[in-house]
Amino acid sequence: MDFKDQIKQLGDRVAKLKDQIQTEEATKNAFIMPFIQCLGYDVFNPFEVTPEFIADIGIKKGEKVDYAIMQEGKPTMLIECKHWSADLNPHNSQLFRYFHCTSARFGILTNGIHFKFYTDLVETNKMDEKPFFEFLIDDLKDNQTEKLKEFHKNYFDLDKIINTASELKYTNEIKHIIARELNDPSDDFTRFFAKSVYPSMVTAKVLEQFKGFVKRSYNQFINDTINERLKSALNNQQQQEVKEEVTEPVDLDEQKIVTTEEEMEGFYIVKSILRPKMEGHRVFFRDTQSYFGILIDNNNRKPVCRLHFNGKKKYLSLFDKENEEKVEIKNLDDLYTYEQQIQAAALKYKQQQAEEARATL
């Protein structure tokens, strides 16, 4: 399973389970430790993740931060955790003290849902007051996922992240200023536009009048932009639908297909099994009335396996040999038993592709 799928799965898990989590310790176990694992770190290896990391603060000895991500025996990220329902705003001072007393370059304050990332852009070894990156795990945008991926163990590059942090810090602050000015235009912001269009002196009375003009103009501009994009998207969709109606007959059987949560879980398991041998973006699924097929390159001639979960018993079809082999499984975990056969089926198509490429040379 690739990083994006892992984080998406964790976000769904958090949204589903949060109301059952009663304590801060349970929040750590259910939400934050899986998050650290998504970043590629072994939470059970103290050389990678140290729980209750001691950060002595001046004369106060034995102060502990919840987790420290370690590299070469030194902390590189400190993680301070709170209960999932806690407001994070009053708690960054504690992380601030820990940060100052260690060699870590990043501090993360989180309740398992809301994540705030800090560093020391303003003054070295002194944590900034404002986070340079923050997100909600159950509402993570694609661009946020890409930024988060930079903290993964396999992609971690300190210099690159520091540069990214600087960019994020200022772009986020500018976005906040824009949002504030659009909601309640300041005198300076309003005066800039008033001077550009008003022919006489901009008095206090004119300035107050223009605040309303600026706010309405911006709202109208944004609405017009959104409507244009929606209109363009709808036109493209309608053109595509017309094209599909002309070129492809409607399959009434497809309207009866229901893809279950269990089938999707099976797909993600198979995708994770294939990941060491096959790029994740090449693995697709197609659901039919009789089976749930998993294939390479979205090509029906390249089946990896099929899940038969619609009956009383569960079956798995394998394609590592010349003919389809159908075996009974008791539950989803049994899919791991057939890891070698599933990988062999995918490698067969990869080998065919390589042979075809050599033949064209």
CSV table of C-alpha atoms in Angstrom, one decimal:
chain,number,residue,atom,x,y,z
A,1,MET,CA,0.0,0.0,0.0
A,2,ASP,CA,1.5,3.4,-1.0
A,3,PHE,CA,1.8,6.3,1.4
A,4,LYS,CA,-1.3,8.1,0.1
A,5,ASP,CA,-3.4,5.1,0.6
A,6,GLN,CA,-2.0,4.5,4.1
A,7,ILE,CA,-2.7,8.0,5.3
A,8,LYS,CA,-6.2,8.0,3.7
A,9,GLN,CA,-7.0,4.7,5.5
A,10,LEU,CA,-5.7,6.1,8.8
A,11,GLY,CA,-7.9,9.2,8.3
A,12,ASP,CA,-11.0,7.0,7.8
A,13,ARG,CA,-10.1,5.0,10.9
A,14,VAL,CA,-9.7,8.1,13.0
A,15,ALA,CA,-13.1,9.5,11.9
A,16,LYS,CA,-14.7,6.2,12.6
A,17,LEU,CA,-13.2,5.4,16.0
A,18,LYS,CA,-12.7,8.8,17.7
A,19,ASP,CA,-15.9,8.8,19.7
A,20,GLN,CA,-14.9,5.5,21.4
A,21,ILE,CA,-11.5,6.9,22.5
A,22,GLN,CA,-11.7,8.0,26.1
A,23,THR,CA,-8.2,8.8,27.2
A,24,GLU,CA,-5.0,10.5,26.0
A,25,GLU,CA,-3.2,7.1,26.2
A,26,ALA,CA,-5.8,5.5,24.0
A,27,THR,CA,-5.4,8.4,21.6
A,28,LYS,CA,-1.7,7.6,21.3
A,29,ASN,CA,-2.2,3.9,20.7
A,30,ALA,CA,-5.1,4.2,18.3
A,31,PHE,CA,-4.2,7.3,16.3
A,32,ILE,CA,-0.6,8.6,16.9
A,33,MET,CA,1.4,5.4,16.9
A,34,PRO,CA,-0.2,4.3,13.5
A,35,PHE,CA,0.6,7.8,12.2
A,36,ILE,CA,4.3,7.4,13.1
A,37,GLN,CA,4.2,4.0,11.4
A,38,CYS,CA,2.7,5.6,8.3
A,39,LEU,CA,5.9,7.8,8.2
A,40,GLY,CA,7.9,4.6,7.9
A,41,TYR,CA,9.2,4.4,11.5
A,42,ASP,CA,9.2,1.3,13.7
A,43,VAL,CA,7.4,2.3,16.8
A,44,PHE,CA,8.7,-0.7,18.7
A,45,ASN,CA,12.3,0.1,17.9
A,46,PRO,CA,13.7,2.6,20.5
A,47,PHE,CA,16.5,3.5,18.1
A,48,GLU,CA,13.9,4.9,15.7
A,49,VAL,CA,11.1,5.9,18.1
A,50,THR,CA,11.7,6.7,21.8
A,51,PRO,CA,8.6,7.0,23.9
A,52,GLU,CA,8.7,9.2,27.0
A,53,PHE,CA,11.9,10.9,25.7
A,54,ILE,CA,13.7,12.8,28.6
A,55,ALA,CA,14.3,16.4,27.9
A,56,ASP,CA,15.8,18.1,30.9
A,57,ILE,CA,14.7,21.7,31.2
A,58,GLY,CA,17.1,23.9,33.1
A,59,ILE,CA,16.9,22.9,36.8
A,60,LYS,CA,13.9,20.7,36.0
A,61,LYS,CA,15.2,17.2,35.4
A,62,GLY,CA,13.3,14.3,34.0
A,63,GLU,CA,10.8,16.2,31.8
A,64,LYS,CA,9.4,13.9,29.2
A,65,VAL,CA,8.1,14.4,25.7
A,66,ASP,CA,5.7,11.7,24.4
A,67,TYR,CA,7.7,10.5,21.4
A,68,ALA,CA,11.0,11.4,19.8
A,69,ILE,CA,11.9,10.3,16.3
A,70,MET,CA,15.5,9.3,16.3
A,71,GLN,CA,18.3,9.5,13.7
A,72,GLU,CA,21.8,8.4,14.5
A,73,GLY,CA,21.1,8.4,18.2
A,74,LYS,CA,19.8,12.0,18.3
A,75,PRO,CA,16.2,13.3,18.2
A,76,THR,CA,15.1,14.8,15.0
A,77,MET,CA,11.4,15.2,15.7
A,78,LEU,CA,9.6,15.6,19.0
A,79,ILE,CA,5.9,14.7,19.2
A,80,GLU,CA,3.7,16.0,22.0
A,81,CYS,CA,0.3,14.3,22.2
A,82,LYS,CA,-3.1,15.3,23.6
A,83,HIS,CA,-6.5,13.7,23.8
A,84,TRP,CA,-8.3,13.8,20.4
A,85,SER,CA,-10.9,16.3,21.7
A,86,ALA,CA,-8.4,18.7,23.2
A,87,ASP,CA,-7.8,22.1,21.8
A,88,LEU,CA,-4.1,22.4,20.8
A,89,ASN,CA,-3.8,26.1,21.1
A,90,PRO,CA,-2.9,26.3,24.8
A,91,HIS,CA,-0.3,23.5,24.6
A,92,ASN,CA,2.5,24.6,22.3
A,93,SER,CA,4.4,26.2,25.2
A,94,GLN,CA,5.2,22.8,26.6
A,95,LEU,CA,6.6,21.6,23.3
A,96,PHE,CA,8.5,25.0,23.0
A,97,ARG,CA,10.4,24.1,26.2
A,98,TYR,CA,11.3,20.6,25.1
A,99,PHE,CA,12.4,21.8,21.7
A,100,HIS,CA,14.8,24.3,23.2
A,101,CYS,CA,16.6,21.6,25.2
A,102,THR,CA,17.2,19.1,22.4
A,103,SER,CA,18.9,18.9,19.0
A,104,ALA,CA,15.5,18.2,17.3
A,105,ARG,CA,14.7,20.5,14.3
A,106,PHE,CA,11.0,19.7,14.2
A,107,GLY,CA,8.2,19.6,16.8
A,108,ILE,CA,4.8,18.1,16.3
A,109,LEU,CA,1.9,19.0,18.5
A,110,THR,CA,-1.1,16.7,17.9
A,111,ASN,CA,-4.3,15.3,19.3
A,112,GLY,CA,-4.3,12.5,16.7
A,113,ILE,CA,-6.6,14.5,14.4
A,114,HIS,CA,-5.2,18.0,14.2
A,115,PHE,CA,-1.4,18.0,13.5
A,116,LYS,CA,0.8,21.1,13.9
A,117,PHE,CA,4.4,21.1,12.7
A,118,TYR,CA,6.9,23.6,14.1
A,119,THR,CA,10.6,24.4,13.4
A,120,ASP,CA,13.1,27.1,14.2
A,121,LEU,CA,13.0,29.5,11.1
A,122,VAL,CA,13.1,32.7,13.1
A,123,GLU,CA,15.8,31.9,15.6
A,124,THR,CA,18.0,28.7,15.6
A,125,ASN,CA,17.1,26.1,18.3
A,126,LYS,CA,14.1,28.2,19.4
A,127,MET,CA,10.8,26.9,18.2
A,128,ASP,CA,8.7,29.3,16.2
A,129,GLU,CA,5.5,30.5,17.8
A,130,LYS,CA,3.5,29.6,14.7
A,131,PRO,CA,3.4,26.2,12.9
A,132,PHE,CA,4.7,26.1,9.4
A,133,PHE,CA,2.4,23.2,8.5
A,134,GLU,CA,-0.9,21.9,9.9
A,135,PHE,CA,-3.7,19.7,8.8
A,136,LEU,CA,-6.6,17.5,9.8
A,137,ILE,CA,-5.9,13.8,9.3
A,138,ASP,CA,-9.5,13.1,8.5
A,139,ASP,CA,-9.6,15.9,5.9
A,140,LEU,CA,-6.2,15.8,4.3
A,141,LYS,CA,-5.8,17.5,0.9
A,142,ASP,CA,-3.7,16.0,-1.8
A,143,ASN,CA,-1.1,18.8,-1.6
A,144,GLN,CA,-0.9,18.3,2.1
A,145,THR,CA,-0.3,14.6,1.7
A,146,GLU,CA,2.6,15.4,-0.7
A,147,LYS,CA,4.2,17.8,1.9
A,148,LEU,CA,3.7,15.2,4.7
A,149,LYS,CA,5.4,12.6,2.6
A,150,GLU,CA,8.6,14.6,2.9
A,151,PHE,CA,8.7,13.5,6.6
A,152,HIS,CA,8.6,9.8,5.7
A,153,LYS,CA,11.7,7.9,6.7
A,154,ASN,CA,12.5,7.0,3.1
A,155,TYR,CA,12.3,10.6,1.8
A,156,PHE,CA,13.5,12.6,4.8
A,157,ASP,CA,15.9,15.3,3.6
A,158,LEU,CA,16.5,18.0,6.3
A,159,ASP,CA,17.6,20.8,4.0
A,160,LYS,CA,14.7,20.2,1.6
A,161,ILE,CA,12.2,20.2,4.4
A,162,ILE,CA,13.6,23.4,5.9
A,163,ASN,CA,13.2,25.1,2.6
A,164,THR,CA,9.7,23.7,2.3
A,165,ALA,CA,9.0,24.9,5.8
A,166,SER,CA,10.0,28.4,5.0
A,167,GLU,CA,7.8,28.5,1.9
A,168,LEU,CA,4.8,27.0,3.8
A,169,LYS,CA,5.2,29.4,6.7
A,170,TYR,CA,4.9,32.5,4.5
A,171,THR,CA,2.3,31.2,2.1
A,172,ASN,CA,0.1,30.1,5.0
A,173,GLU,CA,0.5,33.5,6.7
A,174,ILE,CA,-0.3,35.3,3.4
A,175,LYS,CA,-3.4,33.1,3.0
A,176,HIS,CA,-4.6,34.0,6.5
A,177,ILE,CA,-4.1,37.7,5.7
A,178,ILE,CA,-6.0,37.4,2.5
A,179,ALA,CA,-8.9,35.7,4.3
A,180,ARG,CA,-8.9,38.3,7.0
A,181,GLU,CA,-8.9,41.2,4.5
A,182,LEU,CA,-11.7,39.6,2.4
A,183,ASN,CA,-13.8,39.3,5.5
A,184,ASP,CA,-13.0,42.7,7.1
A,185,PRO,CA,-10.9,44.9,4.8
A,186,SER,CA,-8.4,47.1,6.6
A,187,ASP,CA,-7.9,50.8,6.0
A,188,ASP,CA,-4.6,50.2,4.1
A,189,PHE,CA,-6.0,47.5,2.0
A,190,THR,CA,-9.1,49.5,1.1
A,191,ARG,CA,-7.1,52.7,0.4
A,192,PHE,CA,-5.0,50.8,-2.2
A,193,PHE,CA,-8.1,50.1,-4.3
A,194,ALA,CA,-9.9,53.4,-3.5
A,195,LYS,CA,-6.9,55.4,-4.8
A,196,SER,CA,-6.8,53.3,-8.0
A,197,VAL,CA,-10.4,54.1,-9.0
A,198,TYR,CA,-11.6,57.1,-7.0
A,199,PRO,CA,-10.9,60.4,-8.7
A,200,SER,CA,-10.7,62.7,-5.6
A,201,MET,CA,-9.2,62.6,-2.2
A,202,VAL,CA,-9.9,59.5,-0.2
A,203,THR,CA,-11.5,60.9,3.0
A,204,ALA,CA,-12.5,58.8,6.0
A,205,LYS,CA,-16.1,58.8,4.8
A,206,VAL,CA,-15.0,57.6,1.3
A,207,LEU,CA,-12.8,55.0,2.9
A,208,GLU,CA,-15.6,53.6,5.0
A,209,GLN,CA,-17.8,53.5,1.9
A,210,PHE,CA,-15.1,51.7,-0.1
A,211,LYS,CA,-14.7,48.9,2.5
A,212,GLY,CA,-18.1,47.7,1.4
A,213,PHE,CA,-17.2,48.0,-2.2
A,214,VAL,CA,-14.0,46.1,-1.8
A,215,LYS,CA,-15.6,43.2,0.2
A,216,ARG,CA,-18.5,42.9,-2.4
A,217,SER,CA,-16.1,43.1,-5.3
A,218,TYR,CA,-13.9,40.3,-4.0
A,219,ASN,CA,-16.8,38.1,-3.2
A,220,GLN,CA,-18.3,38.6,-6.6
A,221,PHE,CA,-14.9,38.0,-8.3
A,222,ILE,CA,-14.4,34.7,-6.4
A,223,ASN,CA,-18.0,33.6,-7.2
A,224,ASP,CA,-17.6,34.4,-10.9
A,225,THR,CA,-14.3,32.5,-11.0
A,226,ILE,CA,-15.9,29.5,-9.3
A,227,ASN,CA,-18.9,29.6,-11.6
A,228,GLU,CA,-16.7,29.8,-14.7
A,229,ARG,CA,-14.7,26.7,-13.5
A,230,LEU,CA,-17.9,24.8,-12.7
A,231,LYS,CA,-19.3,25.7,-16.1
A,232,SER,CA,-16.2,24.5,-17.8
A,233,ALA,CA,-16.1,21.3,-15.8
A,234,LEU,CA,-19.8,20.6,-16.5
A,235,ASN,CA,-19.3,21.2,-20.3
A,236,ASN,CA,-16.4,18.8,-20.3
A,237,GLN,CA,-18.4,16.2,-18.4
A,238,GLN,CA,-21.4,16.6,-20.7
A,239,GLN,CA,-19.1,16.2,-23.7
A,240,GLN,CA,-17.6,13.1,-22.2
A,241,GLU,CA,-21.0,11.7,-21.4
A,242,VAL,CA,-22.2,12.3,-25.0
A,243,LYS,CA,-19.1,10.6,-26.3
A,244,GLU,CA,-19.6,7.6,-24.1
A,245,GLU,CA,-23.3,7.3,-25.1
A,246,VAL,CA,-22.2,7.2,-28.7
A,247,THR,CA,-19.3,4.8,-28.4
A,248,GLU,CA,-20.4,2.5,-25.5
A,249,PRO,CA,-23.7,0.8,-25.0
A,250,VAL,CA,-25.2,1.0,-21.5
A,251,ASP,CA,-24.5,-2.2,-19.5
A,252,LEU,CA,-27.6,-2.8,-17.4
A,253,ASP,CA,-25.7,-5.4,-15.4
A,254,GLU,CA,-23.2,-2.8,-14.2
A,255,GLN,CA,-26.0,-0.9,-12.5
A,256,LYS,CA,-26.5,-4.0,-10.2
A,257,ILE,CA,-22.9,-4.1,-9.0
A,258,VAL,CA,-22.2,-3.1,-5.4
A,259,THR,CA,-18.6,-2.8,-4.3
A,260,THR,CA,-18.4,-3.8,-0.6
A,261,GLU,CA,-16.1,-2.5,2.0
A,262,GLU,CA,-14.7,-6.0,2.4
A,263,GLU,CA,-13.8,-6.1,-1.3
A,264,MET,CA,-12.0,-2.8,-1.0
A,265,GLU,CA,-10.1,-4.0,2.1
A,266,GLY,CA,-9.1,-7.1,0.1
A,267,PHE,CA,-7.9,-4.8,-2.8
A,268,TYR,CA,-5.7,-2.8,-0.5
A,269,ILE,CA,-4.2,-6.0,1.0
A,270,VAL,CA,-3.4,-7.3,-2.5
A,271,LYS,CA,-2.0,-3.9,-3.5
A,272,SER,CA,0.3,-4.0,-0.4
A,273,ILE,CA,1.4,-7.5,-1.3
A,274,LEU,CA,2.3,-6.4,-4.8
A,275,ARG,CA,4.1,-3.2,-3.7
A,276,PRO,CA,7.6,-4.7,-3.4
A,277,LYS,CA,7.3,-6.1,-7.0
A,278,MET,CA,4.9,-3.7,-8.8
A,279,GLU,CA,4.4,0.0,-8.8
A,280,GLY,CA,1.2,0.9,-6.9
A,281,HIS,CA,-0.2,3.1,-9.7
A,282,ARG,CA,-0.3,0.1,-12.1
A,283,VAL,CA,-2.7,-2.0,-9.8
A,284,PHE,CA,-6.4,-1.6,-10.6
A,285,PHE,CA,-9.7,-3.3,-9.7
A,286,ARG,CA,-12.8,-4.0,-11.6
A,287,ASP,CA,-16.0,-5.2,-9.9
A,288,THR,CA,-18.5,-7.4,-11.6
A,289,GLN,CA,-21.6,-9.3,-10.5
A,290,SER,CA,-19.7,-12.6,-10.2
A,291,TYR,CA,-16.3,-11.5,-8.8
A,292,PHE,CA,-14.1,-8.6,-7.8
A,293,GLY,CA,-11.1,-8.6,-10.1
A,294,ILE,CA,-7.6,-7.1,-9.4
A,295,LEU,CA,-5.5,-6.5,-12.5
A,296,ILE,CA,-2.4,-4.8,-13.8
A,297,ASP,CA,-2.6,-1.6,-16.0
A,298,ASN,CA,-6.4,-1.7,-15.9
A,299,ASN,CA,-6.2,-4.5,-18.5
A,300,ASN,CA,-8.5,-7.5,-18.4
A,301,ARG,CA,-5.9,-9.6,-20.0
A,302,LYS,CA,-3.6,-9.1,-17.0
A,303,PRO,CA,-5.5,-10.5,-14.0
A,304,VAL,CA,-3.6,-10.9,-10.8
A,305,CYS,CA,-6.4,-12.5,-8.7
A,306,ARG,CA,-10.1,-12.4,-8.2
A,307,LEU,CA,-12.1,-12.2,-5.0
A,308,HIS,CA,-15.4,-14.1,-4.8
A,309,PHE,CA,-17.0,-12.6,-1.7
A,310,ASN,CA,-20.7,-12.6,-2.7
A,311,GLY,CA,-21.6,-16.1,-1.5
A,312,LYS,CA,-21.7,-17.8,1.9
A,313,LYS,CA,-18.0,-18.9,1.4
A,314,LYS,CA,-15.1,-16.8,0.3
A,315,TYR,CA,-12.9,-17.8,-2.6
A,316,LEU,CA,-9.7,-16.5,-4.2
A,317,SER,CA,-8.8,-17.1,-7.8
A,318,LEU,CA,-5.1,-17.2,-8.6
A,319,PHE,CA,-3.4,-16.6,-12.0
A,320,ASP,CA,0.2,-17.4,-11.4
A,321,LYS,CA,-0.1,-20.5,-13.5
A,322,GLU,CA,-1.5,-21.1,-17.0
A,323,ASN,CA,-5.0,-21.8,-15.8
A,324,GLU,CA,-7.1,-20.1,-13.1
A,325,GLU,CA,-6.9,-21.8,-9.7
A,326,LYS,CA,-9.7,-21.2,-7.2
A,327,VAL,CA,-9.1,-21.7,-3.5
A,328,GLU,CA,-11.3,-21.2,-0.4
A,329,ILE,CA,-10.2,-18.6,2.2
A,330,LYS,CA,-11.7,-18.1,5.6
A,331,ASN,CA,-11.0,-14.4,6.0
A,332,LEU,CA,-9.0,-11.5,4.5
A,333,ASP,CA,-5.9,-12.4,6.5
A,334,ASP,CA,-5.7,-15.6,4.4
A,335,LEU,CA,-4.7,-13.5,1.4
A,336,TYR,CA,-1.2,-13.1,2.8
A,337,THR,CA,-0.9,-16.9,2.6
A,338,TYR,CA,-0.9,-16.6,-1.2
A,339,GLU,CA,1.6,-13.8,-1.3
A,340,GLN,CA,4.0,-15.6,-3.6
A,341,GLN,CA,1.3,-16.7,-6.1
A,342,ILE,CA,-0.1,-13.1,-6.2
A,343,GLN,CA,3.3,-11.6,-6.8
A,344,ALA,CA,4.2,-14.3,-9.4
A,345,ALA,CA,1.1,-13.4,-11.4
A,346,ALA,CA,2.1,-9.7,-11.5
A,347,LEU,CA,5.8,-10.4,-12.3
A,348,LYS,CA,4.6,-12.5,-15.3
A,349,TYR,CA,3.2,-9.4,-16.9
A,350,LYS,CA,6.2,-7.4,-16.0
A,351,GLN,CA,8.4,-9.9,-17.6
A,352,GLN,CA,6.2,-10.0,-20.7
A,353,GLN,CA,6.5,-6.2,-21.0
A,354,ALA,CA,10.3,-6.3,-20.7
A,355,GLU,CA,10.5,-9.0,-23.4
A,356,GLU,CA,8.3,-6.9,-25.7
A,357,ALA,CA,10.5,-3.9,-25.1
A,358,ARG,CA,13.6,-5.9,-26.0
A,359,ALA,CA,11.9,-7.2,-29.1
A,360,THR,CA,11.4,-3.6,-30.4
A,361,LEU,CA,15.1,-2.7,-30.1
